[in-house]
Amino acid sequence: MPSDLAISRAAARRPLEEVAADMGIGPHLLEPYGSAASKISLDAIDELRDRPRAKYVVVTAITPTPLGSGKTTTAVGLGQGFRHIDKLGIVAIRQPSMGPTFGIKGGAAGGGYAQVVPMEALNLHLTGDTHAVTAAHNLLSAMIGNHIHKGNGLGFDPHEITWRRVLDVNDRELRTIITGLGGPDDGNPFQSGFDISAASEVMALLSLCTSLRDLRERMGGIVVGYNRGGEPVTAEMLKAAGAMTAILTDAIKPNLMQTVEQTPVLVHSGPFGNIATGNSSVLADLIGIHAGDYLITEAGFGADIGAEKFFNIKCRASGLAPDAAVIVATVRDLKTHSNKYRVVAGLPLPPEMLAENPDDVIAGAANLRRQIANIRRHGVTPVIAVNAFPTDYDSEHQAIMDVAAEEGVRAAISYHFTEGGRGAVELAEAVAEACAEPSSFHRLYPDELPLVDKIDVIAREMYGADGLDLSPLAARQLDKYERAGFGSLPVCIAKTHLSLTADPKIKGAPTGWRLPVREVRASIGAGFIYPICGDMRTMPGLSSTPAAERIDIDDNGEIVGLS
């Protein structure tokens, strides 16, 4: 089978004006960025408003290995599959962060014959939206430092500045820094640090805003620290929010691309899945929901993380209600959850893991059952997508289908990676059936529930924990946020994506454990509070063999090494 990059380059692409026309979007709403992508004017939301509403489908997964489960590939394959049953599926995904692209992933465009093209454009810069987020975020950092240097009229408590800096890289050296070294003209020394741009609150609020005006208002509400009286200091008080919004006037417009089968794809925003909300933008969905028969949007990592945040944060912001949820499961994932194998990014799979063994698949099924329950807990109908790998055996696929049958859940074996849309026809038909059923979607907790109780509900009902272990710092921070009037906000838990627990080594669906909450940060502009659990880092590091080592250009100036 050709490489992903070779498939991408061989794919025939239609002019994006034609792709947009399929969606009911006229050329007057497009702003071309070369031949790879076009920006879509936000005027499209109003122009499409009276068109029929598409069925809304979220693609999530069981708890993945470090190699992933293929959610993007499945979302793309499902969108392509709908074309083979004479329906138009619109795919909405996040823009990849270059940190993971040069780290472990090597790209996030999908794969095989179910990917977004051209993959080089998607994975590297695209229309520069992430760079705009980085610039807006760091402008605010600069204005905080300048305000303090010029007299600190807002009375910042130097020990209560919570706004860090960001870059779109994986760089552990920047996690903790001291700023302002050198002398009086070089600012004030403070302990701070860098997060990855995908973890920026600016990225999160870009993904959750519903208009340019909403973006401006959310920007002003960003809390950057506290004064000596314990009161919050905002970006609006620093007079920074207007300039930050101005930087994002292009970035706020969703990007239109296409798949290898010329299916429309909306690419917009890239909040980290295990740190931030992990979903593509509300704005893209507000366009896509009236642009086809089905809108397929992807949520980061397992259903305990990405889908939970989709249901309780993204749907809260958009007002949209999902009709079905696809849970991606692979033989590799389930065998890992049997606790017999260890999968390490950058290393080959254990040879014995590649042998035919449906019993190992069944042994790891507890995680799949938990994620099915997590979807049902929100009143949404789940569909299992068995993402088929060429190295799988029919007996192992059947083992997953048997688990789905025991749970009373529709399931389909999908061969989109090797066959494209025609390999996802059974999945598309199963999803269409699920969407035809009545939905009783509801969120997990009411807004008025105290913050600590919201965290506890998620820990118990989504992860299977027995409760919380709050650090003294986390307890003080939660109390401060309640007193500041932030208690009605949802919570966005930052934890490892490799386990239902906060320990990435623990697989399956364990019981008899408690969720450790290390600290709690506030993203008031974005509209959520995020507890940080276990050893979760907001700035990733590179692996021992990062993907950057194999990415290069050849003698013809073509990029090589992306996957």
Coordinates of C-alpha atoms in Angstrom, one line a residue:
M1 CA 0.0 0.0 0.0
P2 CA 1.4 3.5 -0.8
S3 CA 2.4 5.8 2.0
D4 CA -0.1 8.4 3.3
L5 CA 2.0 11.1 1.6
A6 CA 2.0 9.3 -1.7
I7 CA -1.8 8.8 -1.5
S8 CA -2.3 12.5 -0.7
R9 CA -0.2 13.6 -3.7
A10 CA -1.9 11.3 -6.1
A11 CA -5.4 12.4 -5.0
A12 CA -7.4 14.4 -7.6
R13 CA -8.7 17.6 -6.0
R14 CA -11.6 19.7 -7.2
P15 CA -11.5 23.5 -7.1
L16 CA -12.7 24.5 -3.6
E17 CA -15.4 26.7 -5.2
E18 CA -17.0 23.4 -6.4
V19 CA -16.6 21.7 -3.0
A20 CA -18.2 24.8 -1.4
A21 CA -21.0 24.8 -3.9
D22 CA -22.0 21.3 -2.8
M23 CA -22.4 22.8 0.7
G24 CA -24.6 25.7 -0.6
I25 CA -21.7 28.1 0.0
G26 CA -21.2 30.7 -2.8
P27 CA -17.8 32.0 -4.0
H28 CA -18.5 35.4 -2.5
L29 CA -18.1 33.7 0.9
L30 CA -14.7 32.2 0.2
E31 CA -11.2 33.7 0.7
P32 CA -8.7 31.5 -1.2
Y33 CA -5.4 30.6 0.5
G34 CA -3.7 29.1 -2.5
S35 CA -5.2 25.9 -3.9
A36 CA -5.1 23.9 -0.6
A37 CA -7.6 25.8 1.5
S38 CA -10.1 28.7 1.6
K39 CA -11.3 30.7 4.5
I40 CA -15.1 30.8 4.8
S41 CA -16.7 34.1 5.8
L42 CA -18.8 34.0 9.0
D43 CA -21.6 35.5 6.9
A44 CA -22.2 31.9 5.8
I45 CA -23.8 31.2 9.1
D46 CA -26.6 33.6 8.5
E47 CA -26.9 32.7 4.8
L48 CA -27.3 29.0 5.5
R49 CA -29.5 29.4 8.6
D50 CA -32.8 28.5 6.8
R51 CA -31.5 25.4 5.2
P52 CA -32.3 22.0 6.7
R53 CA -30.3 20.9 9.8
A54 CA -27.9 18.1 9.3
K55 CA -27.7 15.1 11.6
Y56 CA -24.9 15.8 14.1
V57 CA -22.4 13.0 14.8
V58 CA -19.4 13.1 17.1
V59 CA -16.5 10.7 16.6
T60 CA -14.7 9.6 19.7
A61 CA -12.9 6.4 20.8
I62 CA -12.0 4.0 23.5
T63 CA -8.9 4.9 25.6
P64 CA -6.1 4.9 22.9
T65 CA -2.5 3.6 22.8
P66 CA 0.2 6.2 22.3
L67 CA -0.2 5.4 18.6
G68 CA -3.8 6.6 18.6
S69 CA -7.0 4.8 17.5
G70 CA -7.6 6.5 14.1
K71 CA -10.4 8.8 15.0
T72 CA -9.5 11.4 12.3
T73 CA -9.2 8.6 9.8
T74 CA -12.5 7.2 10.8
A75 CA -14.2 10.6 10.8
V76 CA -12.9 11.2 7.3
G77 CA -13.8 7.7 6.1
L78 CA -17.3 8.1 7.5
G79 CA -17.8 11.4 5.6
Q80 CA -16.6 9.7 2.4
G81 CA -18.8 6.7 3.2
F82 CA -21.9 8.8 3.2
R83 CA -21.3 9.7 -0.5
H84 CA -21.6 6.0 -1.3
I85 CA -25.1 5.9 0.1
D86 CA -26.0 9.1 -1.7
K87 CA -25.8 11.4 1.3
L88 CA -23.5 14.4 1.8
G89 CA -21.3 14.2 4.9
I90 CA -19.4 17.3 6.1
V91 CA -16.3 16.5 8.1
A92 CA -15.1 19.0 10.8
I93 CA -11.7 18.4 12.4
R94 CA -9.1 20.4 14.4
Q95 CA -6.0 21.9 12.9
P96 CA -3.0 19.8 13.9
S97 CA -0.5 21.3 16.3
M98 CA 3.1 21.3 15.0
G99 CA 4.3 20.2 18.4
P100 CA 2.9 16.7 18.0
T101 CA 3.5 16.7 14.3
F102 CA 7.2 17.1 14.9
G103 CA 6.9 15.0 18.1
I104 CA 5.2 11.6 18.0
K105 CA 2.4 11.8 15.4
G106 CA 4.3 13.0 12.3
G107 CA 0.9 14.5 11.1
A108 CA -2.8 14.4 11.9
A109 CA -4.6 14.4 8.5
G110 CA -6.1 11.0 8.8
G111 CA -4.4 8.2 6.9
G112 CA -4.5 5.8 3.9
Y113 CA -7.4 6.4 1.6
A114 CA -9.3 8.4 4.3
Q115 CA -7.4 11.6 4.8
V116 CA -7.5 15.3 4.3
V117 CA -5.5 16.6 1.4
P118 CA -3.0 18.1 0.8
M119 CA -1.6 16.7 4.0
E120 CA 1.5 18.8 4.0
A121 CA -0.6 22.0 4.1
L122 CA -2.8 20.7 6.8
N123 CA 0.0 19.6 9.1
L124 CA 2.4 22.6 8.5
H125 CA 1.0 26.1 9.1
L126 CA -2.1 25.8 6.8
T127 CA -3.5 29.4 7.0
G128 CA -1.4 30.4 10.0
D129 CA -4.3 30.3 12.5
T130 CA -2.2 28.7 15.3
H131 CA 0.5 31.4 14.8
A132 CA -2.1 34.1 15.2
V133 CA -3.2 32.5 18.5
T134 CA 0.4 32.4 19.6
A135 CA 0.9 36.1 18.8
A136 CA -2.3 37.2 20.5
H137 CA -1.5 35.2 23.6
N138 CA 2.0 36.5 23.9
L139 CA 0.9 40.1 23.2
L140 CA -1.1 39.8 26.4
S141 CA 2.0 38.4 28.2
A142 CA 4.0 41.4 27.0
M143 CA 1.4 43.9 28.1
I144 CA 1.2 42.4 31.6
G145 CA 5.0 42.7 32.0
N146 CA 4.9 46.2 30.6
H147 CA 2.1 47.3 32.9
I148 CA 4.0 46.1 36.0
H149 CA 7.2 47.7 34.7
K150 CA 5.5 51.0 34.2
G151 CA 4.2 51.3 37.7
N152 CA 1.6 48.5 38.2
G153 CA -1.4 50.7 38.4
L154 CA -3.8 47.7 38.7
G155 CA -1.9 46.5 41.7
F156 CA -0.9 43.1 40.5
D157 CA 0.2 40.7 43.2
P158 CA 3.5 39.4 41.6
H159 CA 2.8 35.9 43.1
E160 CA -0.6 35.7 41.6
I161 CA 0.1 36.3 37.9
T162 CA -1.5 33.2 36.2
W163 CA -0.9 34.1 32.5
R164 CA 2.0 32.1 31.0
R165 CA 3.4 32.2 27.5
V166 CA 2.9 29.8 24.6
L167 CA 4.7 28.3 21.5
D168 CA 3.6 25.7 19.0
V169 CA 6.4 23.3 19.9
N170 CA 7.1 20.4 22.2
D171 CA 9.8 21.8 24.4
R172 CA 10.2 20.6 28.0
E173 CA 13.0 23.2 28.7
L174 CA 10.4 26.0 28.6
R175 CA 8.0 24.5 31.2
T176 CA 9.4 26.6 34.0
I177 CA 11.3 29.8 33.4
I178 CA 12.3 33.1 35.1
T179 CA 11.5 36.2 33.1
G180 CA 13.0 39.6 33.4
L181 CA 16.6 38.7 34.1
G182 CA 19.3 41.2 33.2
G183 CA 18.6 44.5 35.0
P184 CA 15.9 47.2 35.6
D185 CA 15.5 47.9 31.9
D186 CA 14.8 44.2 31.2
G187 CA 11.5 43.9 33.2
N188 CA 10.8 42.3 36.5
P189 CA 12.0 38.9 37.5
F190 CA 9.0 36.4 37.8
Q191 CA 8.7 32.7 37.7
S192 CA 6.6 31.7 34.8
G193 CA 6.6 29.2 32.0
F194 CA 5.4 28.2 28.5
D195 CA 2.5 26.0 27.5
I196 CA 2.0 24.7 24.0
S197 CA -0.2 26.9 21.8
A198 CA -2.9 24.3 21.6
A199 CA -3.3 24.7 25.4
S200 CA -3.7 28.4 25.2
E201 CA -6.9 29.9 26.5
V202 CA -6.9 32.0 23.4
M203 CA -7.1 28.8 21.3
A204 CA -9.9 27.5 23.5
L205 CA -12.0 30.6 23.3
L206 CA -11.4 30.7 19.5
S207 CA -12.8 27.2 19.3
L208 CA -15.9 28.1 21.5
C209 CA -16.9 31.6 20.3
T210 CA -20.0 32.0 18.1
S211 CA -19.1 35.3 16.4
L212 CA -16.4 38.0 16.2
R213 CA -18.3 40.0 18.8
D214 CA -18.4 37.0 21.1
L215 CA -14.7 36.5 20.6
R216 CA -14.1 40.1 21.5
E217 CA -16.1 39.8 24.7
R218 CA -14.5 36.5 25.7
M219 CA -11.1 38.0 25.1
G220 CA -11.8 40.8 27.5
G221 CA -12.9 38.3 30.2
I222 CA -9.6 36.5 30.3
V223 CA -8.3 36.5 33.9
V224 CA -4.5 37.0 33.8
G225 CA -3.9 37.2 37.6
Y226 CA -5.1 38.8 40.8
N227 CA -4.4 42.1 42.6
R228 CA -3.2 42.4 46.2
G229 CA -6.8 42.4 47.3
G230 CA -7.5 39.0 45.7
E231 CA -9.6 40.4 42.9
P232 CA -9.2 39.2 39.3
V233 CA -7.4 41.3 36.8
T234 CA -8.6 40.8 33.2
A235 CA -7.3 41.5 29.7
E236 CA -10.0 44.1 29.4
M237 CA -8.6 46.0 32.4
L238 CA -5.1 45.9 30.7
K239 CA -6.6 47.3 27.5
A240 CA -5.2 44.3 25.6
A241 CA -8.3 42.5 24.4
G242 CA -9.0 44.7 21.4
A243 CA -5.6 44.3 19.9
M244 CA -5.7 40.5 20.6
T245 CA -9.0 40.2 18.7
A246 CA -7.6 42.3 15.8
I247 CA -4.8 39.7 15.4
L248 CA -7.5 36.9 15.1
T249 CA -9.8 38.5 12.5
D250 CA -8.6 36.1 9.8
A251 CA -8.0 33.1 12.2
I252 CA -11.7 33.2 13.3
K253 CA -12.8 32.1 9.9
P254 CA -13.0 28.4 9.4
N255 CA -10.9 26.7 6.7
L256 CA -12.3 24.6 3.9
M257 CA -10.4 21.7 2.5
Q258 CA -11.3 18.3 1.0
T259 CA -10.6 14.6 1.4
V260 CA -8.9 12.2 -1.1
E261 CA -12.5 11.6 -2.4
Q262 CA -13.3 15.3 -2.5
T263 CA -15.6 15.3 0.5
P264 CA -15.8 18.7 2.2
V265 CA -13.8 19.2 5.3
L266 CA -13.9 22.1 7.7
V267 CA -10.7 22.6 9.6
H268 CA -10.7 25.1 12.4
S269 CA -9.0 25.7 15.8
G270 CA -6.8 23.1 17.6
P271 CA -7.4 23.0 21.4
F272 CA -5.4 20.2 23.1
G273 CA -7.6 17.2 23.8
N274 CA -6.2 16.2 27.2
I275 CA -5.6 19.7 28.4
A276 CA -8.2 21.9 26.7
T277 CA -11.5 21.1 25.1
G278 CA -10.1 18.9 22.3
N279 CA -12.8 19.8 19.7
S280 CA -12.8 21.8 16.5
S281 CA -14.6 25.1 16.5
V282 CA -18.2 25.9 17.2
L283 CA -18.1 28.3 14.2
A284 CA -17.2 25.5 11.8
D285 CA -20.1 23.4 13.2
L286 CA -22.6 26.3 12.9
I287 CA -21.7 26.4 9.2
G288 CA -21.6 22.7 8.7
I289 CA -24.8 21.9 10.5
H290 CA -26.7 23.5 7.5
A291 CA -24.4 22.5 4.7
G292 CA -25.1 18.7 4.2
D293 CA -27.0 15.7 5.4
Y294 CA -24.6 14.7 8.2
L295 CA -22.0 16.8 10.1
I296 CA -19.3 14.6 11.4
T297 CA -17.1 16.2 14.1
E298 CA -14.2 14.7 15.9
A299 CA -13.5 14.9 19.7
G300 CA -10.0 14.3 21.1
F301 CA -8.9 11.0 22.6
G302 CA -11.3 8.6 24.4
A303 CA -15.0 9.3 25.2
D304 CA -14.1 9.9 28.8
I305 CA -12.2 13.0 27.7
G306 CA -13.0 14.3 24.2
A307 CA -16.7 13.3 24.1
E308 CA -17.3 14.4 27.7
K309 CA -15.9 17.9 26.9
F310 CA -17.9 17.9 23.6
F311 CA -21.1 17.2 25.4
N312 CA -20.6 19.4 28.5
I313 CA -18.6 22.3 27.1
K314 CA -18.8 22.6 23.3
C315 CA -22.5 21.8 23.1
R316 CA -23.1 24.2 25.9
A317 CA -21.5 26.9 23.9
S318 CA -23.0 26.1 20.5
G319 CA -26.5 25.1 21.5
L320 CA -26.3 22.1 19.2
A321 CA -27.4 18.6 20.3
P322 CA -25.7 15.5 18.9
D323 CA -27.8 12.7 17.2
A324 CA -25.2 9.9 17.5
A325 CA -21.7 9.2 18.7
V326 CA -19.2 6.9 17.0
I327 CA -16.8 5.1 19.3
V328 CA -13.6 4.0 17.4
A329 CA -12.1 0.8 18.6
T330 CA -9.1 -1.1 17.3
V331 CA -7.8 -4.6 17.9
R332 CA -4.5 -3.0 19.0
D333 CA -6.3 -0.8 21.6
L334 CA -8.2 -3.6 23.1
K335 CA -5.2 -5.9 23.3
T336 CA -3.4 -3.2 25.1
H337 CA -6.2 -3.0 27.7
S338 CA -5.8 -6.7 28.4
N339 CA -2.7 -5.6 30.4
K340 CA -0.6 -8.1 28.6
Y341 CA 1.3 -5.8 26.2
R342 CA 3.1 -2.4 26.4
V343 CA 2.9 -0.1 23.4
V344 CA 5.6 2.6 23.2
A345 CA 5.6 5.3 20.6
G346 CA 8.5 5.0 18.2
L347 CA 9.1 1.3 18.9
P348 CA 7.7 -1.7 17.0
L349 CA 4.7 -3.5 18.5
P350 CA 5.5 -6.6 20.5
P351 CA 5.6 -9.5 18.0
E352 CA 3.2 -11.6 20.2
M353 CA 0.7 -8.8 20.0
L354 CA 0.5 -9.3 16.3
A355 CA -0.5 -12.9 16.6
E356 CA -4.1 -13.9 16.2
N357 CA -5.7 -13.9 19.7
P358 CA -9.3 -12.9 20.1
D359 CA -9.2 -13.8 23.8
D360 CA -6.9 -10.8 24.4
V361 CA -9.4 -8.6 22.6
I362 CA -12.1 -9.8 24.9
A363 CA -9.8 -9.4 27.9
G364 CA -9.5 -5.7 27.1
A365 CA -13.2 -5.1 26.5
A366 CA -13.9 -3.5 29.8
N367 CA -12.6 -0.2 28.5
L368 CA -14.9 -0.3 25.5
R369 CA -17.9 -1.1 27.8
R370 CA -17.0 1.9 30.0
Q371 CA -16.9 4.2 27.0
I372 CA -20.2 2.9 25.7
A373 CA -21.7 3.7 29.1
N374 CA -20.1 7.2 29.0
I375 CA -21.9 8.0 25.8
R376 CA -25.2 6.6 27.0
R377 CA -24.9 8.6 30.2
H378 CA -25.5 11.7 28.1
G379 CA -28.6 10.3 26.4
V380 CA -26.8 9.8 23.0
T381 CA -26.9 6.6 20.9
P382 CA -23.4 5.0 20.4
V383 CA -22.2 3.2 17.3
I384 CA -19.0 1.1 17.4
A385 CA -16.6 1.6 14.5
V386 CA -14.0 -1.2 14.3
N387 CA -11.1 0.6 12.6
A388 CA -9.7 -2.4 10.7
F389 CA -5.9 -2.7 10.3
P390 CA -4.3 -4.9 7.6
T391 CA -2.6 -6.9 10.4
D392 CA -5.9 -7.8 12.2
Y393 CA -7.6 -11.1 12.0
D394 CA -11.3 -11.7 11.3
S395 CA -11.7 -13.5 14.6
E396 CA -10.4 -10.5 16.5
H397 CA -12.9 -8.2 14.6
Q398 CA -15.6 -10.6 15.5
A399 CA -14.7 -10.5 19.1
I400 CA -15.3 -6.7 19.1
M401 CA -18.6 -7.2 17.3
D402 CA -19.6 -9.8 19.9
V403 CA -19.0 -7.3 22.7
A404 CA -21.0 -4.7 20.9
A405 CA -23.9 -7.1 20.5
E406 CA -23.8 -8.0 24.2
E407 CA -24.0 -4.3 25.0
G408 CA -26.9 -3.8 22.5
V409 CA -24.9 -1.3 20.4
R410 CA -24.7 -1.1 16.6
A411 CA -21.3 -1.8 15.2
A412 CA -19.6 -2.0 11.9
I413 CA -16.1 -3.2 10.7
S414 CA -14.8 -0.3 8.7
Y415 CA -12.1 -0.6 6.0
H416 CA -11.8 3.1 5.2
F417 CA -8.0 3.1 5.6
T418 CA -7.4 0.7 2.8
E419 CA -10.6 1.2 0.7
G420 CA -11.7 4.7 1.3
G421 CA -15.4 5.6 1.4
R422 CA -16.6 2.3 0.0
G423 CA -14.9 0.5 2.9
A424 CA -17.0 2.6 5.3
V425 CA -20.5 2.0 3.8
E426 CA -21.6 -0.3 6.6
L427 CA -20.5 2.2 9.2
A428 CA -22.3 5.0 7.4
E429 CA -25.5 2.9 7.3
A430 CA -25.2 2.1 11.0
V431 CA -24.7 5.8 11.9
A432 CA -27.7 6.8 9.7
E433 CA -29.9 4.3 11.6
A434 CA -28.7 5.6 14.9
C435 CA -29.4 9.2 13.9
A436 CA -32.9 8.2 12.9
E437 CA -33.7 7.3 16.5
P438 CA -34.9 10.0 19.0
S439 CA -32.1 11.5 21.0
S440 CA -32.5 12.5 24.7
F441 CA -29.2 14.4 24.9
H442 CA -28.4 16.0 28.3
R443 CA -25.4 17.3 30.0
L444 CA -23.7 15.5 32.9
Y445 CA -24.2 18.1 35.6
P446 CA -26.2 21.4 36.2
D447 CA -24.5 24.7 36.0
E448 CA -25.2 25.5 39.7
L449 CA -23.4 22.5 41.0
P450 CA -20.2 23.6 42.9
L451 CA -17.0 23.2 41.0
V452 CA -15.6 20.5 43.3
D453 CA -18.8 18.5 42.8
K454 CA -18.6 18.8 39.1
I455 CA -15.1 17.4 39.1
D456 CA -16.3 14.6 41.4
V457 CA -19.2 13.7 39.1
I458 CA -16.9 13.4 36.1
A459 CA -14.3 11.4 38.0
R460 CA -16.9 8.9 39.3
E461 CA -19.3 8.7 36.3
M462 CA -16.8 9.0 33.4
Y463 CA -13.6 7.5 34.8
G464 CA -14.9 5.1 37.4
A465 CA -13.0 6.7 40.3
D466 CA -14.1 6.5 43.9
G467 CA -13.7 10.2 44.5
L468 CA -11.1 13.0 44.5
D469 CA -7.8 13.7 46.3
L470 CA -7.4 17.5 46.2
S471 CA -4.0 19.0 46.9
P472 CA -4.1 21.9 49.4
L473 CA -3.3 24.2 46.4
A474 CA -6.2 22.9 44.3
A475 CA -8.6 23.2 47.3
R476 CA -7.5 26.9 47.8
Q477 CA -7.8 27.6 44.1
L478 CA -11.3 26.1 43.9
D479 CA -12.4 28.2 46.9
K480 CA -11.0 31.3 45.3
Y481 CA -12.8 30.7 42.0
E482 CA -16.1 30.1 43.8
R483 CA -15.7 33.3 45.7
A484 CA -14.8 35.2 42.5
G485 CA -18.2 34.1 41.0
F486 CA -16.8 31.5 38.6
G487 CA -18.7 28.5 40.1
S488 CA -21.3 28.2 37.4
L489 CA -18.7 27.4 34.7
P490 CA -18.2 23.9 33.4
V491 CA -15.0 22.0 34.2
C492 CA -12.4 20.8 31.7
I493 CA -10.3 18.2 33.3
A494 CA -6.7 17.9 32.1
K495 CA -5.4 14.4 32.5
T496 CA -3.6 11.7 30.6
H497 CA -5.4 10.3 27.6
L498 CA -3.8 6.9 27.9
S499 CA -5.8 5.7 30.9
L500 CA -9.2 6.3 32.5
T501 CA -7.1 7.1 35.6
A502 CA -4.5 9.9 36.0
D503 CA -1.7 7.2 35.6
P504 CA -1.0 6.4 31.9
K505 CA 0.3 3.0 32.9
I506 CA -3.0 1.8 34.2
K507 CA -5.2 0.2 31.5
G508 CA -8.7 -1.3 31.2
A509 CA -11.4 0.0 33.4
P510 CA -9.9 0.0 36.9
T511 CA -11.9 0.4 40.1
G512 CA -10.9 1.3 43.7
W513 CA -8.9 4.4 42.9
R514 CA -9.2 8.2 43.4
L515 CA -8.5 11.0 41.0
P516 CA -5.5 13.2 42.2
V517 CA -6.1 16.9 41.4
R518 CA -2.7 18.8 41.5
E519 CA -3.8 22.3 40.7
V520 CA -6.8 24.1 39.1
R521 CA -6.5 26.9 36.6
A522 CA -9.2 29.2 35.3
S523 CA -10.0 30.0 31.7
I524 CA -12.7 32.6 32.3
G525 CA -12.7 34.0 28.7
A526 CA -13.1 30.6 27.2
G527 CA -15.6 29.8 29.9
F528 CA -14.3 26.9 31.9
I529 CA -12.2 25.9 34.9
Y530 CA -9.6 23.2 34.3
P531 CA -8.2 21.0 37.0
I532 CA -4.8 19.4 36.3
C533 CA -4.6 15.8 37.4
G534 CA -1.6 13.6 38.2
D535 CA 1.6 14.4 36.2
M536 CA -0.2 16.0 33.2
R537 CA 2.0 18.6 31.5
T538 CA 0.7 21.6 29.6
M539 CA 3.9 21.8 27.6
P540 CA 4.8 18.4 26.1
G541 CA 8.4 17.2 25.5
L542 CA 9.9 15.4 22.5
S543 CA 10.4 11.7 22.5
S544 CA 13.7 9.9 22.1
T545 CA 13.1 9.6 18.4
P546 CA 10.9 12.6 17.4
A547 CA 9.2 12.7 14.0
A548 CA 11.2 15.8 13.3
E549 CA 14.2 13.6 12.7
R550 CA 12.7 12.0 9.6
I551 CA 10.9 15.1 8.2
D552 CA 12.9 16.7 5.4
I553 CA 12.8 17.9 1.8
D554 CA 14.0 15.9 -1.2
D555 CA 16.0 17.0 -4.3
N556 CA 12.8 18.3 -5.9
G557 CA 11.9 20.5 -2.9
E558 CA 9.1 18.2 -1.8
I559 CA 8.4 17.5 1.9
V560 CA 9.1 13.9 3.0
G561 CA 8.7 12.1 6.3
L562 CA 5.2 13.2 7.2
S563 CA 2.8 10.4 7.9

